[in-house]
């Protein structure tokens, strides 16, 4: 087992290389030297079952693993019960879509704190997450992993501790660690290898070694302000960070096999390949 790497959606190079539709994505991912792809449903689960099955079949033929990003407007921490129940339905739709694709992970934003305390928001999100898990089980989708994501804006629910607390609800919940988000919400906190290692150890201490070894991850360099995340950048940025090299080194050190999805702005496939190449160089260097 080892880490796998891929893009969130397609880079600008997808159309530049002559590709035109999502069923060509697996071929593109292979051509870019990558292993996985995260299908984007941020604005709604609009892919039909037939197309999802077709995409999954082609991906399997190319040995490409698929995951799916659930709609951005999910709000598991809303004070309005209707919004929380709708969020359960969006999670269910996302799970059905990724299942049709042959994947088993959906990535979820849990919401914001709004005018309530972080503690109250987390309590509401925990309740909604339990409802979502029950809904998946009832629909025969108990093998789908919900991956709550660490978030980049200060007013959003999604600190590392909050995500880990959510994941304690059920062993099937896998944290989505967005290193760029964590760096942005705390004004560039991730600088040294030790800073990154604290994240690995926090996952292990909260959830155990198995979920540390199989965590999901988003990675990009992100510009930030006092409110946190402002915009995604590319790996060419040398101002904001964070750097990916320490994460690759720690991934190898702890024997992890995570899914790394790159969310760079327009160069996500190319930057994912940079991460993969560095990870492989670390593995070869250590094992010599």
Backbone as a ProteinNet text record, in pm:
[ID]
protein_1_A
[PRIMARY]
XXXXXXXXXXXXXXXXXXXXXXXXXXXXXXXXXXXXXXXXXXXXXXXXXXXXXXXXXXXXXXXXXXXXXXXXXXXXXXXXXXXXXXXXXXXXXXXXXXXXXXXXXXXXXXXXXXXXXXXXXXXXXXXXXXXXXXXXXXXXXXXXXXXXXXXXXXXXXXXXXXXXXXXXXXXXXXXXXXXXXXXXXXXXXXXXXXXXXXXXXXXXXXXXXXXXXXXXXXXXXXXXXXXXXXXXXXXXXXXXXXXXXXXXXXXXXXXXXXXXXXXXXXXXXXXXXXXXXXXXXXXXXXXX
[TERTIARY]
84.1	0	87.7	43.2	114.6	15.5	59.4	-25.8	-60.5	-179.6	-217.8	-249.8	-236.5	-242	-328.3	-401.2	-482.6	-537.3	-607.6	-661.8	-806.8	-845.2	-985.8	-1037.1	-1119.6	-1157.6	-1038.3	-1049.8	-943.7	-867.3	-738.9	-654	-690.5	-634.9	-651.7	-599.6	-502.1	-440.8	-536.3	-644.7	-740.7	-795.8	-847	-900.8	-788.3	-676.1	-562.6	-509.6	-527.1	-482.6	-589.2	-703.3	-806.6	-918.1	-916	-1023.6	-1147.4	-1264.8	-1387.7	-1493.4	-1490	-1595.8	-1542.5	-1624.6	-1579.3	-1545.4	-1601.5	-1568.4	-1424.9	-1360.4	-1220.4	-1124.8	-1180.7	-1098.1	-1001.2	-1045.6	-950	-827.2	-849.8	-736.7	-643.5	-702.4	-624.2	-542.3	-605.1	-536.5	-416.9	-436	-325.3	-213.9	-252.6	-153	-71.2	-133.9	-63.2	19.3	15.1	96.8	39.8	-96.3	-161.2	-249.3	-310.6	-375.8	-523.7	-572.5	-709.3	-765.7	-895.4	-963	-1080.5	-1098.2	-1212.8	-1315	-1430.2	-1537.6	-1603.5	-1623.3	-1671.2	-1822.5	-1891.6	-2035.7	-2065.3	-1972.7	-1987.1	-2114.1	-2160	-2281.1	-2404.8	-2392	-2506.1	-2468.5	-2538.6	-2511.7	-2592.2	-2527.8	-2598.4	-2563.4	-2477.4	-2441.7	-2547.6	-2596.6	-2696.3	-2634.5	-2718	-2668	-2598.9	-2657.1	-2600.2	-2460	-2442.5	-2310.8	-2212.9	-2260.9	-2174	-2122.7	-2209.8	-2169.1	-2066.7	-2090.2	-1997.9	-1860.7	-1859.9	-1734	-1660.7	-1734.7	-1673.6	-1612.3	-1680.4	-1628.3	-1497.6	-1493.4	-1372	-1259	-1293.4	-1192.4	-1132.3	-1217.6	-1169.3	-1076.2	-1109.5	-1024.8	-886.7	-880.8	-753.3	-691	-753.5	-706.2	-700.2	-800.5	-810.3	-917.7	-882.9	-976.6	-1053.7	-1183.5	-1268.1	-1322.4	-1327.7	-1399.8	-1487.6	-1571.1	-1665.9	-1677.4	-1670.9	-1690.6	-1838.1	-1898.9	-2040.9	-2067.8	-2194.3	-2228.1	-2177	-2129.2	-2074.6	-2181.5	-2306.4	-2411.7	-2465.5	-2406.1	-2441	-2412	-2505.8	-2489.3	-2536.8	-2446.1	-2479.2	-2496.4	-2450.2	-2455	-2558.3	-2646	-2746.9	-2842.8	-2885.7	-2985.6	-3123.9	-3139.3	-3267.2	-3272.7	-3367.3	-3376.3	-3393.8	-3471.1	-3494.8	-3364.4	-3273.8	-3145.5	-3060.1	-3067.3	-2990.7	-3045.5	-3177.5	-3237.4	-3211.6	-3213.7	-3178	-3033.4	-2947.6	-2807	-2791.2	-2871.9	-2870	-2906.7	-3004.7	-3045.2	-2934.2	-2861.7	-2750.7	-2637.7	-2614.6	-2512.4	-2554	-2681	-2733.2	-2719.8	-2752.9	-2740	-2594.3	-2504.6	-2361	-2312.8	-2359.3	-2319.3	-2368.1	-2490.2	-2544.8	-2461.8	-2422.2	-2344.2	-2206.7	-2137.8	-2003.3	-2009.8	-2115.1	-2133.3	-2147.7	-2226.2	-2243.4	-2110.8	-2023	-1891.1	-1792.2	-1830.6	-1737.7	-1645.3	-1670.9	-1591	-1656.9	-1588.7	-1648.7	-1621.1	-1581.8	-1556.5	-1626.5	-1699.6	-1753.1	-1696.5	-1659.1	-1598	-1702.9	-1715.8	-1826.6	-1776.5	-1827.1	-1810.5	-1921.4	-1886.9	-1988.2	-2069.4	-2026.3	-2106.4	-2028.4	-2101.7	-2039.9	-2098.5	-2039.5	-2087.1	-2196.7	-2197.1	-2300.1	-2298.5	-2415.6	-2427.5	-2428.3	-2402.1	-2397.5	-2252.2	-2230.6	-2094.7	-2042.4	-1911.4	-1851.1	-1900.6	-1916.2	-1962.3	-2103.8	-2191.4	-2328.3	-2330.1	-2247.3	-2240.6	-2193	-2093	-2041	-2146.4	-2218.9	-2323.9	-2430.7	-2470	-2568.6	-2512.2	-2385	-2322.3	-2311	-2280.2	-2272.3	-2407.2	-2513.2	-2647.7	-2682.8	-2650.1	-2678.7	-2598	-2472.4	-2388	-2445.5	-2497.3	-2559.1	-2680.3	-2759.6	-2874.2	-2828.9	-2718.1	-2666.2	-2618.2	-2550.2	-2502.6	-2620.1	-2721.7	-2842.1	-2908.5	-2912	-2973.6	-2896.1	-2764	-2682.2	-2705.4	-2710.5	-2732.6	-2867	-2970.4	-3104.1	-3108	-3024.4	-3024	-2922	-2862.1	-2763.2	-2632.3	-2599.8	-2478.5	-2382.2	-2388.8	-2305.4	-2157.3	-2120	-1978.1	-1920.1	-2001.5	-1953.3	-1898.8	-1777.8	-1713.7	-1744.6	-1799.9	-1814.8	-1684.9	-1630.1	-1502.3	-1524.1	-1551.1	-1564.7	-1431.1	-1435.5	-1313.4	-1276.4	-1147.2	-1099.6	-1113.1	-1159.4	-1196.1	-1100.9	-1104.2	-1004.5	-1045	-1176.2	-1219.6	-1246	-1211.4	-1219.1	-1361.2	-1461.9	-1600.1	-1664.5	-1591.2	-1644.7	-1618.7	-1711.1	-1686.9	-1589.1	-1481.3	-1385.5	-1241.7	-1218.7	-1081.7	-1042.1	-915.6	-871.4	-942.8	-948.4	-1012.3	-1161.2	-1228.3	-1371.3	-1396.6	-1312.9	-1327.4	-1300.5	-1198.5	-1167.3	-1279.3	-1340.8	-1452.3	-1570.4	-1596.3	-1702.8	-1673.2	-1547.6	-1510.5	-1517.8	-1524.6	-1535.9	-1673.3	-1769.9	-1906.4	-1911.1	-1834.1	-1841.7	-1707.2	-1662.6	-1532.4	-1526	-1641.6	-1642	-1613.5	-1617.4	-1588.6	-1437.5	-1393.4	-1251.1	-1225.8	-1130.9	-1107.2	-1046.4	-1095.1	-1031.7	-945.6	-816.8	-723.6	-678.6	-728.5	-687.3	-578.3	-454.5	-340.4	-338.5	-380.1	-386.6	-488.1	-603.8	-706.1	-656.7	-593.4	-544.5	-440.4	-356.2	-254.3	-317.7	-422.1	-485.1	-565	-638.3	-725.3	-644.3	-518.7	-433	-314.6	-334.8	-238.3	-97.3	-87.9	42.5	111.1	34	88.1	178.9	162.1	238	369	475.6	606.7	711.3	719.9	823.4	764.2	851.6	806.3	734.5	778.2	714.8	571.1	546.4	410	316.2	363.1	282.7	268.5	375.9	372.8	269.2	244.7	140.9	4.3	-19.5	-145.9	-156.1	-48.9	-47.1	-71.1	-4.6	-17.9	-156.5	-216.2	-352.1	-452.2	-436.1	-525.1	-509.2	-385.2	-359.7	-414.9	-393.7	-439	-591	-657.1	-803.4	-876.6	-821.9	-896.1	-826.6	-701	-628.9	-544.4	-457.7	-359.8	-423.4	-534.4	-594.6	-644.3	-710.5	-761.8	-652.7	-546.2	-431.1	-375.7	-365.8	-303	-388	-517.5	-605	-675.1	-621.4	-689.6	-700.6	-797.3	-815.6	-750.5	-701.2	-637	-659.3	-678.7	-672.4	-544.8	-481	-359.3	-350.9	-325.8	-295.5	-234.7	-167.2	-120.1	-234	-257.8	-375.9	-338.5	-380	-365.6	-467	-427.9	-518.9	-512.8	-617.7	-625.9	-655.3	-688.5	-719.6	-843.4	-927.4	-1046	-1021.3	-896.5	-862	-848.9	-891.6	-875.6	-930	-850.2	-894.4	-906	-796.8	-803.3	-692.7	-721.9	-624.5	-520.3	-397.5	-285.4	-229.2	-113.3	-44.2	83.8	149.8	274.5	386.9	367	468	473.3	368.3	366.8	474.5	546	647.7	625.9	500.8	467.7	382.9	275	174.5	191.9	223.8	234.8	99	99.5	214.8	292.7	411.7	492.5	444.3	450.3	400.5	507.8	634.6	741.4	735.9	714.3	708.3	594.5	482.3	368.6	404.1	472.3	513.2	611.4	703.4	801.6	733.8	636.8	566.4	472.7	415.2	330.3	410.6	533.1	618	662.6	699.4	747.6	645.1	518.4	413	346.2	397.3	343	199.5	164.7	27.1	-0.3	-126.3	-170.6	-289.2	-271.4	-383.7	-412.8	-527.4	-563	-529	-436.7	-401.2	-465.9	-556.2	-622.3	-571.5	-514.9	-460.7	-567.9	-578.1	-677.8	-613.8	-497	-433.8	-523.3	-500.4	-584.2	-541	-600.9	-574.7	-458.6	-379.1	-264.7	-271.2	-394.1	-406	-346.7	-357.2	-298.1	-145.9	-93.8	50.9	111.8	44.6	96.9	81.9	-25.3	-39.5	76.6	120.9	234.1	362.3	377.2	493	493.5	377.2	367.9	401.5	344.5	369.8	517.2	578.7	720.1	806.6	775	854.7	832.6	707.2	676.8	753.7	755.7	826.3	976.6	1028.2	1171.6	1207.5	1118.9	1139.6	1140.2	1043.2	1034.1	1159.2	1205.1	1324.6	1448.9	1455.3	1572.6	1583.5	1469	1468	1493.7	1446.8	1454.2	1584.5	1669.7	1796.6	1885.4
-119.4	0	124.5	227.8	354.8	465.2	589.1	704.1	707.7	761.1	783.1	930.6	976.4	1119.1	1148.3	1260.1	1299.4	1440.1	1489.4	1625.7	1632.1	1749	1782.1	1847	1775.2	1827.1	1823.3	1890.8	1885.8	2017.1	2005.2	2122.4	2190.4	2308.7	2377.8	2291.2	2207.8	2124.6	2021.2	1989.8	1890.1	1931.1	2052.3	2099.3	2133.8	2179.8	2212.3	2088.7	1973.5	1846.6	1785.6	1855.1	1810.4	1729	1710.4	1635.6	1724	1659.1	1737.4	1696.8	1574.1	1534.3	1446.5	1428.7	1362.6	1216	1151.6	1011.2	994.4	1105	1101	1127.8	1158.7	1192.3	1080.1	953.7	849.9	842	852.6	850.6	968.7	1085.5	1205.9	1187	1132.9	1113.8	1020.2	911.9	819.4	889	966.9	1037.7	1136.2	1190.3	1282.6	1209.3	1076.7	998.5	987.3	995.9	999.9	876.9	870.3	746.7	760.9	882.6	900.2	1033.5	1051.8	1172.5	1200	1328.7	1365.6	1440.6	1376.2	1433.9	1546.3	1660.8	1780	1798	1789.7	1815.3	1930.9	2025.5	2137.3	2217	2225.8	2304.5	2216.3	2090.4	2000.1	1867.1	1762.4	1629.2	1615.6	1653.9	1661.5	1548.6	1458.4	1347.3	1237	1189.6	1084.1	948.5	853.8	721.2	651.8	663.3	595.9	646.5	778.3	834.9	802.8	802.6	769.7	626.9	535	395.8	384.7	458.5	455.9	510	620.1	678	579.7	516.6	420.7	302.4	254.3	141.1	177.6	296.6	340.7	363.6	422.9	446.6	314.6	214.6	83.5	20.9	37.9	-16.1	49	172.6	246	241.6	166.9	155	291.2	375.2	506.7	502.6	543.7	546.5	678.4	671.2	790.1	823.2	952.7	1004.3	1118.2	1173.4	1276.6	1385.2	1509.9	1622.7	1659	1648.8	1678.2	1828	1868.3	2010.3	2101.4	2218.7	2316.1	2368.2	2368.2	2429.7	2339	2223.5	2140.5	2219.7	2218.8	2290.8	2202.2	2121	2026.7	2095.8	2220.3	2293.2	2404.7	2408.4	2514.9	2507.8	2624.5	2627.8	2594.7	2592.8	2560.4	2409.7	2341.9	2196.8	2156.6	2235.1	2201.6	2195.5	2289.9	2291.4	2171	2132.4	2015.4	1888.4	1877.1	1758.4	1755.8	1873.3	1880.2	1837.4	1872.9	1835.4	1684.1	1617	1470.3	1416.5	1478.5	1435.1	1458	1569.3	1597.1	1495.1	1459.2	1357.9	1223.9	1192.1	1066.6	1064.1	1174.4	1182.4	1167.9	1229.1	1219.3	1076.1	1008.8	870.6	778.5	800.2	718.9	739.5	863.7	893.6	829.3	841.7	784.1	631.7	575.4	430	383.2	456.9	422.3	430.5	520.5	535.7	427.5	351	250.9	304.9	427.8	487.1	466.5	506.7	488.4	603	720.9	835.1	959.8	1029	1160.7	1261.5	1377.4	1480.6	1586.7	1625.8	1710	1830.6	1949.4	2068.5	2065.8	2088.4	2069.3	2193.8	2310.4	2430.9	2540	2639	2751.8	2765.2	2854.2	2875.6	2981.4	3072.8	3176.8	3257.6	3271.5	3351.8	3266.8	3137	3050.7	3017.3	2959.8	2926.7	2807.1	2790.9	2677.6	2546.2	2546.2	2426.4	2388.4	2488.6	2461.6	2413.9	2476.5	2437.2	2293	2257.2	2120.6	2020.7	2056.6	1968.5	1942	2047.7	2031.9	1945.5	1969	1892.7	1744.7	1716.3	1576.9	1508.9	1579.7	1523.8	1497.7	1592.4	1576.1	1462	1450.7	1342.5	1206.2	1195	1069.1	1036.4	1139	1118.8	1074.7	1132	1097.2	952.4	910.5	772	675.5	707.7	623.5	614.8	729.5	733.2	645.1	651.2	567.6	419.6	387.1	246.3	196.1	278.3	238.3	214.5	288.8	279.9	177.9	101.9	3	64.4	183.3	256.2	266.7	167.4	170	157.4	119.7	107.3	238.8	341.9	472.9	551.6	601.9	680.1	828.9	892	1037.6	1094.8	1192	1252.2	1400.5	1435.7	1578	1649.8	1768.9	1839.3	1951.5	1964.5	2081.8	2202.5	2315	2429.8	2547.9	2641.4	2746.5	2881.5	2905.7	3035.2	3024.4	3128.6	3127.9	3102.7	3156	3141.7	3008.9	2923.7	2794	2689.2	2596.3	2479.9	2390.5	2350.9	2267.7	2287	2315.6	2307.5	2159.9	2132.5	1993.3	1920.3	1982	1917.6	1892.8	1987.2	1970.7	1855.2	1845.2	1735.8	1601.2	1596.1	1470.5	1431.8	1531.4	1502.7	1444.3	1499.7	1446	1301	1274	1140.5	1035.6	1078.5	984	917.5	972.4	919.9	776.2	747.3	616.2	587.3	463.7	427.1	441.2	449.3	463.8	606.6	701.9	841.3	861	919.1	940.3	1090.3	1144.9	1288.9	1327.2	1438.4	1498	1613	1592.7	1692.7	1782.9	1904.9	2003.5	2088.6	2057.8	2126.6	2274.5	2308.4	2448.9	2525.4	2462.8	2525.3	2547.1	2445.9	2459.2	2569.4	2579.4	2684	2821.9	2832.6	2961.8	3013.2	2925.3	2971.9	3019.8	2975.9	3019	3100.9	3171	3271.9	3216.6	3103.5	3049.9	2971.8	2894.6	2824.3	2707.4	2652	2532	2570.9	2569.7	2612.4	2501.6	2435	2333.5	2193.1	2095.1	1956.7	1917.2	1973.9	1944.5	1996.6	2109.7	2164	2064.5	2005.2	1907.3	1777.7	1741.5	1615.1	1618.4	1735.5	1748.2	1706.5	1733.4	1694.6	1542.3	1479.1	1333.1	1270.4	1322.9	1267.2	1292.5	1406.1	1435.9	1336.4	1304.1	1205.5	1070.4	1030.1	900.1	894.1	999.9	1000.8	1002.2	1070.4	1083.1	964.5	911.1	812.5	677.4	670.3	544.3	534.9	434.3	420.5	388.3	310.9	270.6	389.8	482.8	598.9	700.9	701.7	783.2	731	600.5	542.6	558	582.4	589.1	723.9	829.9	959.1	1008.5	1096.7	1163	1301.1	1355.7	1486.5	1571.5	1700.4	1801.3	1881.7	1921.4	2001.6	2106.4	2229.3	2339.2	2451.6	2539.8	2661.7	2763	2833.2	2919.3	3056.3	3160.1	3296.7	3318.9	3391.6	3412	3556	3592	3719.8	3689	3791.5	3768.7	3681	3672.7	3587.9	3445.9	3419.4	3286	3281.9	3171.9	3144.5	3256.7	3296.2	3394.9	3331.1	3266.7	3201.4	3097.6	2997.8	2892.5	2942.4	2897	2935.4	2810.5	2823.3	2707.9	2682.9	2573.4	2542.1	2638.6	2723.2	2824.6	2933.9	2948.2	3050.3	3020.8	3125.2	3108.6	3205.4	3252.1	3346.7	3281.7	3214.8	3171	3027.2	2937.2	2798	2733.5	2614.8	2547.5	2463.8	2420	2332.1	2188.4	2114.3	1976.1	1875.5	1912.5	1816.1	1752.5	1831.7	1767.7	1666.3	1693.3	1600.1	1468.7	1475.6	1353.4	1273.2	1341.9	1274.1	1206.4	1274.8	1219.1	1105.3	1117.4	1010	880.3	891.7	773	727.4	819.8	786	705.2	744.6	678.6	563.7	530.8	418.9	439.9	563	596.3	568.7	541.1	519.4	610.9	740.4	832.6	858.6	922	975.3	1124.3	1167.6	1309.1	1368.9	1464.1	1534.5	1678.2	1717.1	1852	1947.9	2064.4	2164.8	2296.8	2288.7	2408.8	2475.4	2603.2	2681.3	2662	2562.1	2541	2448.6	2412.9	2323.1	2204.4	2165.8	2064.2	1929.1	1890.5	1763	1771.8	1881.8	1900.1	1906.8	1975.8	1988.7	1857.9	1783.2	1651	1561	1573.3	1493.7	1533.7	1662.6	1705	1636.4	1631.3	1565	1417.1	1352.4	1209.4	1181.8	1260.4	1238.8	1255.3	1355.2	1375.9	1261.6	1219.7	1107.1	982.3	952.8	834.8	847.5	970.8	990.3	968.5	1009.3	985.5	836	765.2	620.4	549	587.2	523.5	557.7	681.4	723	653.6	634.3	572.5	423.7	360.4	214.6	164	254.1	210.9	146.8
0	0	0	-68.5	-70.3	-101.2	-87.2	-116.1	-264.3	-294.8	-434	-453	-577	-605.8	-728	-721.4	-834.6	-818.8	-919.5	-916.7	-871.1	-822.9	-798.2	-925.9	-1000.9	-1131.4	-1225.2	-1336.8	-1437.4	-1446.1	-1473	-1495.5	-1627	-1647.1	-1774.5	-1890	-1859.8	-1963.7	-2020.6	-1950.5	-1999	-2135.2	-2145.2	-2274	-2371.2	-2319.2	-2405.4	-2477.4	-2414.5	-2474	-2564.9	-2578.7	-2670.8	-2609.9	-2478.5	-2413.1	-2399	-2403.3	-2405.9	-2304.4	-2252.4	-2160.7	-2048.6	-1945.5	-1823.4	-1843	-1945.4	-1967.7	-2018.2	-2056.4	-2099.1	-1982.8	-1865.5	-1749.3	-1711	-1702.5	-1662.8	-1753.9	-1885.1	-1978.6	-1951.1	-1925.9	-1895	-1768.2	-1663.9	-1536	-1553.6	-1629.6	-1656.5	-1733.1	-1833.7	-1915.5	-1830.5	-1726.5	-1637.8	-1531.9	-1534.5	-1442.5	-1302.5	-1291.8	-1160.4	-1138.4	-1019.8	-975.3	-941.5	-922.4	-872.7	-920.8	-896.4	-942.7	-849.9	-815.8	-732.9	-818.4	-837.4	-917.8	-838.2	-904.2	-835.2	-847.9	-733.8	-729.4	-635.1	-629.3	-536.9	-557.3	-680	-710.6	-727.6	-689.3	-696.8	-759.6	-719.7	-774.7	-903.6	-1013.4	-1140.8	-1237.3	-1196.5	-1284	-1271.3	-1384	-1383	-1353	-1313.2	-1275.7	-1393	-1510.5	-1627.9	-1658.3	-1654.8	-1683.3	-1571	-1446.7	-1333.3	-1345.6	-1385.5	-1403.7	-1516.3	-1625.1	-1739.3	-1699.7	-1625.6	-1579.6	-1489.5	-1398.5	-1307.5	-1379.8	-1483.5	-1560.6	-1629.9	-1691.9	-1761.5	-1660.8	-1545.5	-1442.5	-1394.3	-1373.8	-1327.9	-1432.1	-1559.4	-1666.2	-1666.2	-1621.7	-1615.4	-1476.3	-1385	-1246.6	-1177.3	-1201.9	-1140.1	-1032.1	-911.2	-799.4	-801.2	-776.5	-779.1	-640.6	-611.1	-494.7	-545.1	-456.9	-501.2	-395.4	-439.8	-349.2	-347.1	-229.6	-213.7	-226.8	-244.4	-263.5	-152.2	-192.9	-97.6	-1.4	-46.8	34.2	143.6	162.4	277.9	405.2	496.8	623.8	737.9	786.2	893.1	1027.3	1035.8	1163.2	1164.5	1065.2	1058.2	1177.1	1222.5	1330.3	1275.8	1142.6	1079.7	1051.2	1113.5	1098.3	952.8	876.3	735.9	657.5	684	613.6	651.2	778.5	820.5	756.2	749.7	687.8	536.9	474.6	332.1	310.9	406.3	396.8	397.7	478.3	480.1	341.8	277.2	143.3	40.8	53	-39.1	-18.5	104.8	134.1	75.9	89.2	35.1	-117.4	-183.6	-329.7	-371.8	-295.2	-324.5	-310.4	-206.1	-182.1	-293.4	-339	-448.9	-575.9	-601.6	-721.9	-717.4	-604.4	-597	-598.8	-541.1	-545.3	-689.7	-768.5	-909.4	-984.8	-940.6	-1002.7	-959.5	-859	-807.4	-700.4	-654.6	-547.7	-413.1	-307.7	-174.5	-77.8	-130.1	-42.9	-96.4	-6.7	-39.3	59.7	9.9	92.9	120.3	247.2	291.1	370	334.8	418.4	523.3	647.5	752.6	783.9	738.6	761.5	832.5	882.2	952.1	1091.9	1167.4	1304.6	1310.9	1214	1212.8	1341.1	1402.2	1524.4	1651	1635.5	1753.1	1787.1	1901.7	1944	1864.6	1862.5	1793.4	1855.7	1987.1	2057	2012.9	2001.4	1956.2	1811.1	1728	1587.2	1573.7	1651.2	1646	1693.3	1796.5	1847.8	1740.8	1669.6	1561.6	1448.1	1414.4	1306	1342.6	1467.3	1512.4	1498	1536.4	1524.6	1377.6	1290.4	1147.8	1088.1	1131.1	1080.6	1118	1239.1	1281.6	1194.3	1162	1073.5	934.2	886.9	754.7	751.3	855.7	861.9	863.6	941.2	946.2	808.5	738.4	605.6	507.2	512.1	423.6	453.4	581	618.6	567.8	580.4	535	384.2	309.8	163.7	111.9	203.1	161.1	116.2	171.3	134.3	252.1	339.7	459.3	432.5	308.9	275	223.4	213.6	168.2	286.9	271.3	377.4	358.3	460.4	461.8	517.6	446.8	487	517.7	643.5	677.3	660.5	602.4	561.7	657.8	686.7	759.7	668	725	643.2	661.7	564.5	559.6	614.6	632.2	683.3	833.9	904.9	1051.1	1100.6	1028.4	1075.9	1035.9	966.7	926.8	1034.8	1047.2	1131.5	1056.5	1121.8	1048.8	1090.3	1219.8	1269.5	1270	1288.3	1295.4	1408.6	1525.1	1639.9	1615.4	1548.9	1521.6	1424.6	1322.5	1226.5	1293.9	1376.2	1445.4	1541.4	1605	1695.5	1617.5	1500.5	1415.1	1375.6	1345.2	1298.9	1409.1	1533.2	1643.7	1649	1577	1578.5	1528.8	1423.8	1359	1292.8	1300.5	1245.3	1093.8	1028.1	882.5	838.2	930.2	896.8	887.6	776.7	751.6	738.7	814.5	803.3	669.3	612.8	495.9	547.3	547.9	600.2	486.4	485	385.8	449.5	415.2	477.1	441.4	319.2	280.7	362.7	388.5	471.6	614	671.5	809.2	818.8	716.9	715.6	702.5	618.7	591.3	710.8	779.7	887	1007.5	1016.1	1126.3	1077.6	966	919.3	897.8	828.7	792.9	901.8	978.2	1095.3	1059.3	939.5	902.5	834.1	911.2	860.1	868.2	981.1	1000.2	987.3	972.7	966.5	1095.4	1205.5	1335	1338	1271.3	1265.3	1196.1	1087.5	1015	1095.1	1164.1	1238.8	1349.8	1405.7	1509.1	1454.5	1327.2	1265.2	1256.9	1210.3	1201.7	1338.5	1438.7	1573.6	1631.1	1597.5	1644.7	1586.6	1458.4	1396	1464.4	1482.6	1544.8	1686.5	1763.3	1902.5	1913.9	1820.1	1826.7	1765.1	1655.2	1577.1	1563.9	1602.5	1592.1	1467.3	1466.8	1360	1225.4	1225.4	1098	1018.2	1084.3	1010.3	982.1	1061.6	1022.9	890.7	878.8	760.2	634.3	650.3	532.2	517.4	580.1	573.1	429.8	408.2	279.3	292.1	182.7	193.4	69.2	94.6	-10.5	13.3	-96.2	-79.8	-189.6	-147.2	-238.5	-157.3	-224.7	-160.1	-166.9	-55.8	-45.5	10.7	-59.3	-8.9	102.8	205.9	318.8	370.4	444.2	514.1	660.6	737.6	878.6	896.6	793.4	800.1	753.6	711.1	662.9	511.9	453.2	310.2	222.1	121.4	22.4	-115.4	-162.8	-294.3	-307.8	-390.1	-416.4	-515.8	-495.7	-580.5	-648.7	-711.8	-769	-689.7	-719.8	-648	-683.7	-784.9	-817.4	-711.1	-631.7	-527	-423.1	-383.8	-279.4	-163.7	-148.6	-42.6	66.1	27.1	124.8	173.3	85.5	128	151.2	215.2	277.6	176.4	216.5	133.8	148.9	40.4	45	87.6	76.4	102.1	241.5	348.7	481.4	493.5	426.8	432.7	364.1	252.3	182.7	269.1	333.5	418.6	537.6	597	711.8	669.5	551.3	499.3	489	440.1	431	569.9	654.4	788.3	866.2	856.9	934.5	859.1	740.9	664.9	620.9	587.7	550.7	403	373	234.8	204.3	218.4	198.1	50.7	28.6	-103.1	-99.8	-185.3	-194.3	-318.8	-297.1	-406.3	-409.3	-523	-535.7	-587.7	-520.9	-557.8	-602.7	-664.3	-716.7	-820.7	-844.1	-935.2	-1079.9	-1146.8	-1288.6	-1320.1	-1219.2	-1241.1	-1144.9	-1108.7	-1004.1	-1043.2	-1169.9	-1211.4	-1212.9	-1266.5	-1273	-1133	-1042.5	-906.2	-828.2	-856.1	-794.7	-835.7	-959.8	-1007.8	-935.1	-904.7	-825.6	-689.6	-625.6	-495.1	-507.7	-608.6	-626.6	-651.1	-737	-768.6	-643.7	-562.7	-441.7	-342.6	-327.8	-237.8	-280.5	-409.6	-458.6	-437.6	-449.8	-427.6	-281.8	-193.2	-48.9	-21.8	-77	-56.2	-107.2	-223.8	-279.7	-198.3	-151.6	-75.1	58.7	122.4	254.8	247.3	139.9	132.6	70.7	25.6	-32	74.4
[MASK]
++++++++++++++++++++++++++++++++++++++++++++++++++++++++++++++++++++++++++++++++++++++++++++++++++++++++++++++++++++++++++++++++++++++++++++++++++++++++++++++++++++++++++++++++++++++++++++++++++++++++++++++++++++++++++++++++++++++++++++++++++++++++++++++++++++++++++++++++++++++++++++++++

